[in-house]
Amino acid sequence: MTFLSLLAALLADHAWPLREDNRLLLWLKRYAIALEGAVNGGQSRHGVLAWALVVGPALVVTVAVQHLAGDLGWLAATAWNVAVLYLTMGFRGFRRVFADVERVLRAGDLAAARELVGKWRGASAAELSAGEAARVAIEQGLLASHRHVFGPIVWFIALGPAGAVLYRVSAMLSELWDPRNAPDLGAFGSFAARAFVWADWLPARLTAASFAAAGDLADAVYCWRAQAGGWTPRADGIILASGGGALGVRLGEALRQDGGLHYRPELGTGEAADVDHLRQAAGLVWRALVLWLFLVFLVSLAHALG
């Protein structure tokens, strides 16, 4: 059932990609923002309460429907699995942005590439060169594939639909309330950031391992061990170092930003990033996904035969 649910959800996402600003996600974000305004007293315990009031009801509803669907039979249970995966994953969404950045860079439209990368990254990209735009797009693509595909899959395999919901909602709250993204929240947002670090510990390492297996294994492992510790957050450093090593491309490094150079640790190894590496990065993600599906299929088959 796990393999069939994953395959059906990926096919549904390909046929009817869910928009990033879909109504359910927007409603959850508005609810979280309203809750922050209502309970934020500037202390960590208020953040714990708000986190629980968002994640708790989402898990209760998910588990309740899961049990109801299970009572109705395997077809209803599979349909619920597919629905939850469809809502928590977004494979085609990031692939579309990836392809758009490659298209405009190949056309020589640097302004359009900067606009796409800046919107995707959530920070100004107005000063990036073509190579820097390609480098940042690769970084965003590798991280997006983890957040929107591999991370939810890990937790779905571990805990079923509730696991995928837990991961996705935790990621959303970390983005909204992480003090690094919203310094004015202070201690209130610290728990959401820590909770996602815990939730992402295993998925980040499994994603990095799958990139290594789908690319240059030796360089990926070397970069993971030697470079990931210098990046913040560390989980992102693990994914990017492994991905850069697997591709044989340098990620991280300095970027032109705010009228000067923004220094970042070097990740990966080999050539400087350019537009050709965008397609290679997309291929790496595809190979990693096929590897995951193959392994899930083997485990599902063994379970069925056993």
PDB file of C-alpha atoms in Angstrom:
ATOM      1  CA  MET A   1       0.000   0.000   0.000  1.00  0.00           C
ATOM      2  CA  THR A   2       2.898   2.387   0.757  1.00  0.00           C
ATOM      3  CA  PHE A   3       4.437   2.040  -2.694  1.00  0.00           C
ATOM      4  CA  LEU A   4       1.091   2.376  -4.471  1.00  0.00           C
ATOM      5  CA  SER A   5       0.222   5.444  -2.385  1.00  0.00           C
ATOM      6  CA  LEU A   6       3.531   7.133  -3.215  1.00  0.00           C
ATOM      7  CA  LEU A   7       3.266   6.345  -6.907  1.00  0.00           C
ATOM      8  CA  ALA A   8      -0.347   7.534  -7.117  1.00  0.00           C
ATOM      9  CA  ALA A   9       0.462  10.762  -5.231  1.00  0.00           C
ATOM     10  CA  LEU A  10       3.400  11.538  -7.550  1.00  0.00           C
ATOM     11  CA  LEU A  11       1.233  10.903 -10.616  1.00  0.00           C
ATOM     12  CA  ALA A  12      -1.504  13.145  -9.193  1.00  0.00           C
ATOM     13  CA  ASP A  13       1.063  15.852  -8.481  1.00  0.00           C
ATOM     14  CA  HIS A  14       2.320  15.595 -12.058  1.00  0.00           C
ATOM     15  CA  ALA A  15      -1.188  15.826 -13.529  1.00  0.00           C
ATOM     16  CA  TRP A  16      -2.618  18.426 -11.143  1.00  0.00           C
ATOM     17  CA  PRO A  17       0.272  20.236  -9.394  1.00  0.00           C
ATOM     18  CA  LEU A  18      -0.782  21.939  -6.193  1.00  0.00           C
ATOM     19  CA  ARG A  19      -0.060  25.650  -6.077  1.00  0.00           C
ATOM     20  CA  GLU A  20       2.215  26.958  -3.324  1.00  0.00           C
ATOM     21  CA  ASP A  21      -0.553  29.393  -2.368  1.00  0.00           C
ATOM     22  CA  ASN A  22      -3.280  26.732  -2.246  1.00  0.00           C
ATOM     23  CA  ARG A  23      -6.190  27.428   0.076  1.00  0.00           C
ATOM     24  CA  LEU A  24      -5.330  24.830   2.712  1.00  0.00           C
ATOM     25  CA  LEU A  25      -1.753  26.051   3.143  1.00  0.00           C
ATOM     26  CA  LEU A  26      -2.862  29.686   3.165  1.00  0.00           C
ATOM     27  CA  TRP A  27      -5.493  28.900   5.796  1.00  0.00           C
ATOM     28  CA  LEU A  28      -2.923  27.149   7.978  1.00  0.00           C
ATOM     29  CA  LYS A  29      -0.507  30.073   7.657  1.00  0.00           C
ATOM     30  CA  ARG A  30      -3.223  32.599   8.530  1.00  0.00           C
ATOM     31  CA  TYR A  31      -4.258  30.505  11.513  1.00  0.00           C
ATOM     32  CA  ALA A  32      -0.632  30.266  12.692  1.00  0.00           C
ATOM     33  CA  ILE A  33      -0.095  34.013  12.282  1.00  0.00           C
ATOM     34  CA  ALA A  34      -3.326  34.800  14.142  1.00  0.00           C
ATOM     35  CA  LEU A  35      -2.352  32.378  16.904  1.00  0.00           C
ATOM     36  CA  GLU A  36       1.072  33.972  17.229  1.00  0.00           C
ATOM     37  CA  GLY A  37      -0.579  37.354  17.676  1.00  0.00           C
ATOM     38  CA  ALA A  38      -2.923  35.949  20.326  1.00  0.00           C
ATOM     39  CA  VAL A  39      -0.518  33.963  22.529  1.00  0.00           C
ATOM     40  CA  ASN A  40       2.925  35.478  21.929  1.00  0.00           C
ATOM     41  CA  GLY A  41       4.086  36.847  25.252  1.00  0.00           C
ATOM     42  CA  GLY A  42       7.745  36.862  24.288  1.00  0.00           C
ATOM     43  CA  GLN A  43       8.612  33.620  26.063  1.00  0.00           C
ATOM     44  CA  SER A  44       9.574  30.196  24.797  1.00  0.00           C
ATOM     45  CA  ARG A  45       6.643  28.469  26.511  1.00  0.00           C
ATOM     46  CA  HIS A  46       4.221  30.586  24.492  1.00  0.00           C
ATOM     47  CA  GLY A  47       5.863  29.277  21.330  1.00  0.00           C
ATOM     48  CA  VAL A  48       5.477  25.698  22.563  1.00  0.00           C
ATOM     49  CA  LEU A  49       1.765  26.306  23.200  1.00  0.00           C
ATOM     50  CA  ALA A  50       1.213  27.894  19.778  1.00  0.00           C
ATOM     51  CA  TRP A  51       3.124  25.086  18.034  1.00  0.00           C
ATOM     52  CA  ALA A  52       0.982  22.484  19.794  1.00  0.00           C
ATOM     53  CA  LEU A  53      -2.229  24.329  18.909  1.00  0.00           C
ATOM     54  CA  VAL A  54      -1.325  24.170  15.220  1.00  0.00           C
ATOM     55  CA  VAL A  55       0.259  20.725  14.985  1.00  0.00           C
ATOM     56  CA  GLY A  56      -2.067  18.989  17.457  1.00  0.00           C
ATOM     57  CA  PRO A  57      -5.384  19.570  15.663  1.00  0.00           C
ATOM     58  CA  ALA A  58      -3.792  18.735  12.291  1.00  0.00           C
ATOM     59  CA  LEU A  59      -2.588  15.386  13.653  1.00  0.00           C
ATOM     60  CA  VAL A  60      -5.907  14.638  15.387  1.00  0.00           C
ATOM     61  CA  VAL A  61      -7.874  15.186  12.179  1.00  0.00           C
ATOM     62  CA  THR A  62      -5.386  13.173  10.127  1.00  0.00           C
ATOM     63  CA  VAL A  63      -5.397  10.190  12.506  1.00  0.00           C
ATOM     64  CA  ALA A  64      -9.193  10.269  12.916  1.00  0.00           C
ATOM     65  CA  VAL A  65      -9.782  10.176   9.158  1.00  0.00           C
ATOM     66  CA  GLN A  66      -7.096   7.507   8.801  1.00  0.00           C
ATOM     67  CA  HIS A  67      -8.885   5.245  11.272  1.00  0.00           C
ATOM     68  CA  LEU A  68     -12.235   5.914   9.609  1.00  0.00           C
ATOM     69  CA  ALA A  69     -10.783   5.137   6.181  1.00  0.00           C
ATOM     70  CA  GLY A  70      -9.181   1.965   7.549  1.00  0.00           C
ATOM     71  CA  ASP A  71     -12.577   0.771   8.798  1.00  0.00           C
ATOM     72  CA  LEU A  72     -14.014   1.298   5.310  1.00  0.00           C
ATOM     73  CA  GLY A  73     -11.394  -0.907   3.665  1.00  0.00           C
ATOM     74  CA  TRP A  74      -7.994  -0.821   1.984  1.00  0.00           C
ATOM     75  CA  LEU A  75      -9.249   1.247  -0.967  1.00  0.00           C
ATOM     76  CA  ALA A  76     -10.436   4.089   1.277  1.00  0.00           C
ATOM     77  CA  ALA A  77      -7.234   3.884   3.335  1.00  0.00           C
ATOM     78  CA  THR A  78      -5.110   4.089   0.184  1.00  0.00           C
ATOM     79  CA  ALA A  79      -7.148   7.030  -1.088  1.00  0.00           C
ATOM     80  CA  TRP A  80      -6.519   8.882   2.191  1.00  0.00           C
ATOM     81  CA  ASN A  81      -2.806   8.103   2.006  1.00  0.00           C
ATOM     82  CA  VAL A  82      -2.681   9.499  -1.525  1.00  0.00           C
ATOM     83  CA  ALA A  83      -4.636  12.611  -0.541  1.00  0.00           C
ATOM     84  CA  VAL A  84      -2.294  13.394   2.375  1.00  0.00           C
ATOM     85  CA  LEU A  85       0.848  12.814   0.291  1.00  0.00           C
ATOM     86  CA  TYR A  86      -0.573  14.967  -2.494  1.00  0.00           C
ATOM     87  CA  LEU A  87      -1.164  17.798  -0.025  1.00  0.00           C
ATOM     88  CA  THR A  88       2.196  17.501   1.736  1.00  0.00           C
ATOM     89  CA  MET A  89       4.461  16.959  -1.292  1.00  0.00           C
ATOM     90  CA  GLY A  90       5.110  19.289  -4.216  1.00  0.00           C
ATOM     91  CA  PHE A  91       7.489  17.666  -6.690  1.00  0.00           C
ATOM     92  CA  ARG A  92       6.282  19.352  -9.848  1.00  0.00           C
ATOM     93  CA  GLY A  93       6.080  22.769  -8.206  1.00  0.00           C
ATOM     94  CA  PHE A  94       9.825  23.108  -7.634  1.00  0.00           C
ATOM     95  CA  ARG A  95      10.628  21.345 -10.928  1.00  0.00           C
ATOM     96  CA  ARG A  96       8.648  24.020 -12.773  1.00  0.00           C
ATOM     97  CA  VAL A  97      10.637  26.842 -11.176  1.00  0.00           C
ATOM     98  CA  PHE A  98      13.862  24.952 -11.845  1.00  0.00           C
ATOM     99  CA  ALA A  99      12.955  24.582 -15.513  1.00  0.00           C
ATOM    100  CA  ASP A 100      11.930  28.244 -15.783  1.00  0.00           C
ATOM    101  CA  VAL A 101      15.281  29.424 -14.400  1.00  0.00           C
ATOM    102  CA  GLU A 102      17.142  27.190 -16.858  1.00  0.00           C
ATOM    103  CA  ARG A 103      15.030  28.421 -19.765  1.00  0.00           C
ATOM    104  CA  VAL A 104      15.591  32.136 -19.126  1.00  0.00           C
ATOM    105  CA  LEU A 105      19.300  31.661 -18.442  1.00  0.00           C
ATOM    106  CA  ARG A 106      19.747  29.799 -21.721  1.00  0.00           C
ATOM    107  CA  ALA A 107      17.883  32.642 -23.436  1.00  0.00           C
ATOM    108  CA  GLY A 108      20.318  35.135 -21.884  1.00  0.00           C
ATOM    109  CA  ASP A 109      17.582  36.876 -19.885  1.00  0.00           C
ATOM    110  CA  LEU A 110      19.495  37.503 -16.672  1.00  0.00           C
ATOM    111  CA  ALA A 111      16.892  39.935 -15.311  1.00  0.00           C
ATOM    112  CA  ALA A 112      14.162  37.297 -15.505  1.00  0.00           C
ATOM    113  CA  ALA A 113      16.475  34.714 -13.927  1.00  0.00           C
ATOM    114  CA  ARG A 114      17.247  37.095 -11.055  1.00  0.00           C
ATOM    115  CA  GLU A 115      13.541  37.705 -10.488  1.00  0.00           C
ATOM    116  CA  LEU A 116      12.726  33.990 -10.420  1.00  0.00           C
ATOM    117  CA  VAL A 117      15.634  33.120  -8.144  1.00  0.00           C
ATOM    118  CA  GLY A 118      14.933  36.032  -5.798  1.00  0.00           C
ATOM    119  CA  LYS A 119      11.271  35.087  -5.432  1.00  0.00           C
ATOM    120  CA  TRP A 120      12.182  31.430  -4.875  1.00  0.00           C
ATOM    121  CA  ARG A 121      14.944  32.218  -2.414  1.00  0.00           C
ATOM    122  CA  GLY A 122      12.984  34.862  -0.549  1.00  0.00           C
ATOM    123  CA  ALA A 123      15.885  37.323  -0.740  1.00  0.00           C
ATOM    124  CA  SER A 124      17.171  39.845  -3.248  1.00  0.00           C
ATOM    125  CA  ALA A 125      18.908  38.382  -6.294  1.00  0.00           C
ATOM    126  CA  ALA A 126      19.182  41.646  -8.231  1.00  0.00           C
ATOM    127  CA  GLU A 127      22.993  41.638  -8.243  1.00  0.00           C
ATOM    128  CA  LEU A 128      23.657  37.994  -9.058  1.00  0.00           C
ATOM    129  CA  SER A 129      25.652  37.038 -12.128  1.00  0.00           C
ATOM    130  CA  ALA A 130      24.394  34.272 -14.421  1.00  0.00           C
ATOM    131  CA  GLY A 131      26.669  31.753 -12.709  1.00  0.00           C
ATOM    132  CA  GLU A 132      25.544  32.855  -9.258  1.00  0.00           C
ATOM    133  CA  ALA A 133      21.898  32.642 -10.288  1.00  0.00           C
ATOM    134  CA  ALA A 134      22.477  29.083 -11.523  1.00  0.00           C
ATOM    135  CA  ARG A 135      24.323  28.202  -8.304  1.00  0.00           C
ATOM    136  CA  VAL A 136      21.556  29.537  -6.055  1.00  0.00           C
ATOM    137  CA  ALA A 137      18.896  27.822  -8.183  1.00  0.00           C
ATOM    138  CA  ILE A 138      20.704  24.500  -7.771  1.00  0.00           C
ATOM    139  CA  GLU A 139      20.871  25.045  -4.000  1.00  0.00           C
ATOM    140  CA  GLN A 140      17.192  25.924  -3.813  1.00  0.00           C
ATOM    141  CA  GLY A 141      16.269  22.960  -6.017  1.00  0.00           C
ATOM    142  CA  LEU A 142      18.154  20.447  -3.893  1.00  0.00           C
ATOM    143  CA  LEU A 143      16.655  21.846  -0.677  1.00  0.00           C
ATOM    144  CA  ALA A 144      13.154  22.052  -2.170  1.00  0.00           C
ATOM    145  CA  SER A 145      13.321  18.437  -3.319  1.00  0.00           C
ATOM    146  CA  HIS A 146      14.178  17.485   0.243  1.00  0.00           C
ATOM    147  CA  ARG A 147      11.527  19.620   1.937  1.00  0.00           C
ATOM    148  CA  HIS A 148       8.719  18.809  -0.481  1.00  0.00           C
ATOM    149  CA  VAL A 149       9.478  15.237  -1.525  1.00  0.00           C
ATOM    150  CA  PHE A 150      11.988  13.201   0.459  1.00  0.00           C
ATOM    151  CA  GLY A 151      11.234  14.622   3.909  1.00  0.00           C
ATOM    152  CA  PRO A 152       7.482  13.915   3.784  1.00  0.00           C
ATOM    153  CA  ILE A 153       8.171  10.452   2.317  1.00  0.00           C
ATOM    154  CA  VAL A 154      10.458   9.505   5.231  1.00  0.00           C
ATOM    155  CA  TRP A 155       7.859  10.446   7.810  1.00  0.00           C
ATOM    156  CA  PHE A 156       5.047   8.858   5.788  1.00  0.00           C
ATOM    157  CA  ILE A 157       6.952   5.574   5.732  1.00  0.00           C
ATOM    158  CA  ALA A 158       7.637   5.854   9.471  1.00  0.00           C
ATOM    159  CA  LEU A 159       4.223   7.001  10.771  1.00  0.00           C
ATOM    160  CA  GLY A 160       1.809   6.958   7.846  1.00  0.00           C
ATOM    161  CA  PRO A 161      -0.248  10.042   6.904  1.00  0.00           C
ATOM    162  CA  ALA A 162       0.229  11.576  10.356  1.00  0.00           C
ATOM    163  CA  GLY A 163       3.987  11.531   9.838  1.00  0.00           C
ATOM    164  CA  ALA A 164       3.797  13.415   6.543  1.00  0.00           C
ATOM    165  CA  VAL A 165       1.492  16.016   8.102  1.00  0.00           C
ATOM    166  CA  LEU A 166       3.760  16.394  11.153  1.00  0.00           C
ATOM    167  CA  TYR A 167       6.791  17.036   8.940  1.00  0.00           C
ATOM    168  CA  ARG A 168       5.071  19.461   6.575  1.00  0.00           C
ATOM    169  CA  VAL A 169       3.381  21.537   9.287  1.00  0.00           C
ATOM    170  CA  SER A 170       6.591  21.608  11.351  1.00  0.00           C
ATOM    171  CA  ALA A 171       8.492  22.886   8.309  1.00  0.00           C
ATOM    172  CA  MET A 172       5.876  25.587   7.725  1.00  0.00           C
ATOM    173  CA  LEU A 173       5.983  26.781  11.339  1.00  0.00           C
ATOM    174  CA  SER A 174       9.773  26.824  11.311  1.00  0.00           C
ATOM    175  CA  GLU A 175       9.715  29.115   8.272  1.00  0.00           C
ATOM    176  CA  LEU A 176       7.090  31.389   9.831  1.00  0.00           C
ATOM    177  CA  TRP A 177       8.450  31.563  13.377  1.00  0.00           C
ATOM    178  CA  ASP A 178      12.181  30.779  13.161  1.00  0.00           C
ATOM    179  CA  PRO A 179      13.995  33.711  14.855  1.00  0.00           C
ATOM    180  CA  ARG A 180      16.492  33.745  11.960  1.00  0.00           C
ATOM    181  CA  ASN A 181      13.636  34.491   9.561  1.00  0.00           C
ATOM    182  CA  ALA A 182      11.646  36.685  11.940  1.00  0.00           C
ATOM    183  CA  PRO A 183      14.050  38.198  14.530  1.00  0.00           C
ATOM    184  CA  ASP A 184      11.250  40.165  16.196  1.00  0.00           C
ATOM    185  CA  LEU A 185       9.660  36.922  17.433  1.00  0.00           C
ATOM    186  CA  GLY A 186      12.628  36.198  19.672  1.00  0.00           C
ATOM    187  CA  ALA A 187      12.135  33.353  22.142  1.00  0.00           C
ATOM    188  CA  PHE A 188       8.620  32.667  20.879  1.00  0.00           C
ATOM    189  CA  GLY A 189       9.888  31.096  17.656  1.00  0.00           C
ATOM    190  CA  SER A 190      12.763  29.119  19.156  1.00  0.00           C
ATOM    191  CA  PHE A 191      10.722  25.968  19.788  1.00  0.00           C
ATOM    192  CA  ALA A 192       9.381  25.794  16.233  1.00  0.00           C
ATOM    193  CA  ALA A 193      12.952  25.985  14.947  1.00  0.00           C
ATOM    194  CA  ARG A 194      14.157  23.263  17.340  1.00  0.00           C
ATOM    195  CA  ALA A 195      11.162  21.040  16.593  1.00  0.00           C
ATOM    196  CA  PHE A 196      11.916  21.091  12.884  1.00  0.00           C
ATOM    197  CA  VAL A 197      15.609  20.374  13.520  1.00  0.00           C
ATOM    198  CA  TRP A 198      14.513  17.229  15.378  1.00  0.00           C
ATOM    199  CA  ALA A 199      11.963  16.280  12.712  1.00  0.00           C
ATOM    200  CA  ASP A 200      14.482  16.857   9.933  1.00  0.00           C
ATOM    201  CA  TRP A 201      17.482  15.067  11.470  1.00  0.00           C
ATOM    202  CA  LEU A 202      16.923  11.674   9.839  1.00  0.00           C
ATOM    203  CA  PRO A 203      15.266  12.849   6.577  1.00  0.00           C
ATOM    204  CA  ALA A 204      18.148  15.251   5.836  1.00  0.00           C
ATOM    205  CA  ARG A 205      20.709  12.486   6.161  1.00  0.00           C
ATOM    206  CA  LEU A 206      18.665  10.038   4.099  1.00  0.00           C
ATOM    207  CA  THR A 207      18.255  12.659   1.366  1.00  0.00           C
ATOM    208  CA  ALA A 208      21.994  13.355   1.390  1.00  0.00           C
ATOM    209  CA  ALA A 209      22.719   9.614   1.224  1.00  0.00           C
ATOM    210  CA  SER A 210      20.372   9.215  -1.737  1.00  0.00           C
ATOM    211  CA  PHE A 211      22.092  12.080  -3.593  1.00  0.00           C
ATOM    212  CA  ALA A 212      25.428  10.408  -2.931  1.00  0.00           C
ATOM    213  CA  ALA A 213      24.147   7.064  -4.210  1.00  0.00           C
ATOM    214  CA  ALA A 214      22.650   8.697  -7.316  1.00  0.00           C
ATOM    215  CA  GLY A 215      25.817  10.662  -8.201  1.00  0.00           C
ATOM    216  CA  ASP A 216      29.531  10.630  -7.434  1.00  0.00           C
ATOM    217  CA  LEU A 217      29.517   8.652  -4.192  1.00  0.00           C
ATOM    218  CA  ALA A 218      33.115   9.277  -3.135  1.00  0.00           C
ATOM    219  CA  ASP A 219      33.038  13.056  -3.632  1.00  0.00           C
ATOM    220  CA  ALA A 220      29.582  13.326  -2.049  1.00  0.00           C
ATOM    221  CA  VAL A 221      30.696  11.505   1.104  1.00  0.00           C
ATOM    222  CA  TYR A 222      33.905  13.536   1.299  1.00  0.00           C
ATOM    223  CA  CYS A 223      32.081  16.871   0.971  1.00  0.00           C
ATOM    224  CA  TRP A 224      29.439  15.778   3.475  1.00  0.00           C
ATOM    225  CA  ARG A 225      32.069  14.932   6.081  1.00  0.00           C
ATOM    226  CA  ALA A 226      34.425  17.840   5.415  1.00  0.00           C
ATOM    227  CA  GLN A 227      32.129  20.776   4.608  1.00  0.00           C
ATOM    228  CA  ALA A 228      28.637  20.366   6.061  1.00  0.00           C
ATOM    229  CA  GLY A 229      29.602  21.522   9.564  1.00  0.00           C
ATOM    230  CA  GLY A 230      30.389  25.044   8.364  1.00  0.00           C
ATOM    231  CA  TRP A 231      26.883  25.694   7.032  1.00  0.00           C
ATOM    232  CA  THR A 232      23.867  26.921   8.988  1.00  0.00           C
ATOM    233  CA  PRO A 233      21.502  25.201   9.417  1.00  0.00           C
ATOM    234  CA  ARG A 234      23.592  22.041   9.492  1.00  0.00           C
ATOM    235  CA  ALA A 235      20.890  19.864   7.883  1.00  0.00           C
ATOM    236  CA  ASP A 236      20.918  22.121   4.812  1.00  0.00           C
ATOM    237  CA  GLY A 237      24.699  21.946   4.761  1.00  0.00           C
ATOM    238  CA  ILE A 238      24.574  18.141   4.726  1.00  0.00           C
ATOM    239  CA  ILE A 239      22.158  18.106   1.795  1.00  0.00           C
ATOM    240  CA  LEU A 240      24.001  20.760  -0.225  1.00  0.00           C
ATOM    241  CA  ALA A 241      27.470  19.372   0.440  1.00  0.00           C
ATOM    242  CA  SER A 242      26.387  15.888  -0.583  1.00  0.00           C
ATOM    243  CA  GLY A 243      24.482  17.209  -3.606  1.00  0.00           C
ATOM    244  CA  GLY A 244      27.382  19.390  -4.741  1.00  0.00           C
ATOM    245  CA  GLY A 245      29.832  16.522  -4.364  1.00  0.00           C
ATOM    246  CA  ALA A 246      27.511  14.134  -6.193  1.00  0.00           C
ATOM    247  CA  LEU A 247      27.191  16.612  -9.086  1.00  0.00           C
ATOM    248  CA  GLY A 248      30.834  17.693  -9.138  1.00  0.00           C
ATOM    249  CA  VAL A 249      29.866  21.350  -8.811  1.00  0.00           C
ATOM    250  CA  ARG A 250      30.788  24.053  -6.306  1.00  0.00           C
ATOM    251  CA  LEU A 251      27.912  25.464  -4.266  1.00  0.00           C
ATOM    252  CA  GLY A 252      27.872  27.966  -1.408  1.00  0.00           C
ATOM    253  CA  GLU A 253      30.686  30.527  -1.833  1.00  0.00           C
ATOM    254  CA  ALA A 254      30.307  34.316  -1.972  1.00  0.00           C
ATOM    255  CA  LEU A 255      27.338  36.047  -3.599  1.00  0.00           C
ATOM    256  CA  ARG A 256      26.911  39.626  -4.763  1.00  0.00           C
ATOM    257  CA  GLN A 257      24.255  41.061  -2.491  1.00  0.00           C
ATOM    258  CA  ASP A 258      23.338  44.428  -0.917  1.00  0.00           C
ATOM    259  CA  GLY A 259      26.107  46.252  -2.727  1.00  0.00           C
ATOM    260  CA  GLY A 260      28.891  43.927  -1.606  1.00  0.00           C
ATOM    261  CA  LEU A 261      29.910  40.307  -1.222  1.00  0.00           C
ATOM    262  CA  HIS A 262      27.992  37.998   1.085  1.00  0.00           C
ATOM    263  CA  TYR A 263      30.460  35.315   2.158  1.00  0.00           C
ATOM    264  CA  ARG A 264      29.259  31.739   2.580  1.00  0.00           C
ATOM    265  CA  PRO A 265      31.189  28.508   3.181  1.00  0.00           C
ATOM    266  CA  GLU A 266      32.152  26.505   0.106  1.00  0.00           C
ATOM    267  CA  LEU A 267      30.176  23.312  -0.496  1.00  0.00           C
ATOM    268  CA  GLY A 268      30.658  20.663  -3.138  1.00  0.00           C
ATOM    269  CA  THR A 269      33.678  20.311  -5.388  1.00  0.00           C
ATOM    270  CA  GLY A 270      34.689  20.578  -9.013  1.00  0.00           C
ATOM    271  CA  GLU A 271      33.410  23.083 -11.573  1.00  0.00           C
ATOM    272  CA  ALA A 272      31.794  26.458 -11.032  1.00  0.00           C
ATOM    273  CA  ALA A 273      28.013  26.293 -11.411  1.00  0.00           C
ATOM    274  CA  ASP A 274      26.483  27.267 -14.745  1.00  0.00           C
ATOM    275  CA  VAL A 275      23.217  26.694 -16.607  1.00  0.00           C
ATOM    276  CA  ASP A 276      24.237  23.177 -17.707  1.00  0.00           C
ATOM    277  CA  HIS A 277      24.448  22.077 -14.090  1.00  0.00           C
ATOM    278  CA  LEU A 278      20.788  22.939 -13.594  1.00  0.00           C
ATOM    279  CA  ARG A 279      19.763  20.041 -15.812  1.00  0.00           C
ATOM    280  CA  GLN A 280      22.285  17.776 -14.106  1.00  0.00           C
ATOM    281  CA  ALA A 281      20.842  18.718 -10.703  1.00  0.00           C
ATOM    282  CA  ALA A 282      17.321  17.930 -11.895  1.00  0.00           C
ATOM    283  CA  GLY A 283      18.599  14.566 -13.128  1.00  0.00           C
ATOM    284  CA  LEU A 284      20.209  13.869  -9.749  1.00  0.00           C
ATOM    285  CA  VAL A 285      16.897  14.493  -7.959  1.00  0.00           C
ATOM    286  CA  TRP A 286      15.070  12.239 -10.419  1.00  0.00           C
ATOM    287  CA  ARG A 287      17.571   9.413  -9.938  1.00  0.00           C
ATOM    288  CA  ALA A 288      17.347   9.751  -6.169  1.00  0.00           C
ATOM    289  CA  LEU A 289      13.542   9.620  -6.331  1.00  0.00           C
ATOM    290  CA  VAL A 290      13.592   6.527  -8.555  1.00  0.00           C
ATOM    291  CA  LEU A 291      16.004   4.913  -6.091  1.00  0.00           C
ATOM    292  CA  TRP A 292      13.630   5.646  -3.208  1.00  0.00           C
ATOM    293  CA  LEU A 293      10.641   4.253  -5.103  1.00  0.00           C
ATOM    294  CA  PHE A 294      12.590   1.119  -5.996  1.00  0.00           C
ATOM    295  CA  LEU A 295      13.597   0.525  -2.382  1.00  0.00           C
ATOM    296  CA  VAL A 296      10.050   1.150  -1.124  1.00  0.00           C
ATOM    297  CA  PHE A 297       8.759  -1.267  -3.783  1.00  0.00           C
ATOM    298  CA  LEU A 298      11.193  -3.980  -2.669  1.00  0.00           C
ATOM    299  CA  VAL A 299      10.266  -3.544   0.989  1.00  0.00           C
ATOM    300  CA  SER A 300       6.545  -3.520   0.157  1.00  0.00           C
ATOM    301  CA  LEU A 301       6.927  -6.637  -1.962  1.00  0.00           C
ATOM    302  CA  ALA A 302       8.868  -8.434   0.756  1.00  0.00           C
ATOM    303  CA  HIS A 303       6.207  -7.476   3.307  1.00  0.00           C
ATOM    304  CA  ALA A 304       3.406  -8.699   1.031  1.00  0.00           C
ATOM    305  CA  LEU A 305       5.141 -12.014   0.345  1.00  0.00           C
ATOM    306  CA  GLY A 306       6.014 -12.446   3.997  1.00  0.00           C
TER     307      GLY A 306
END
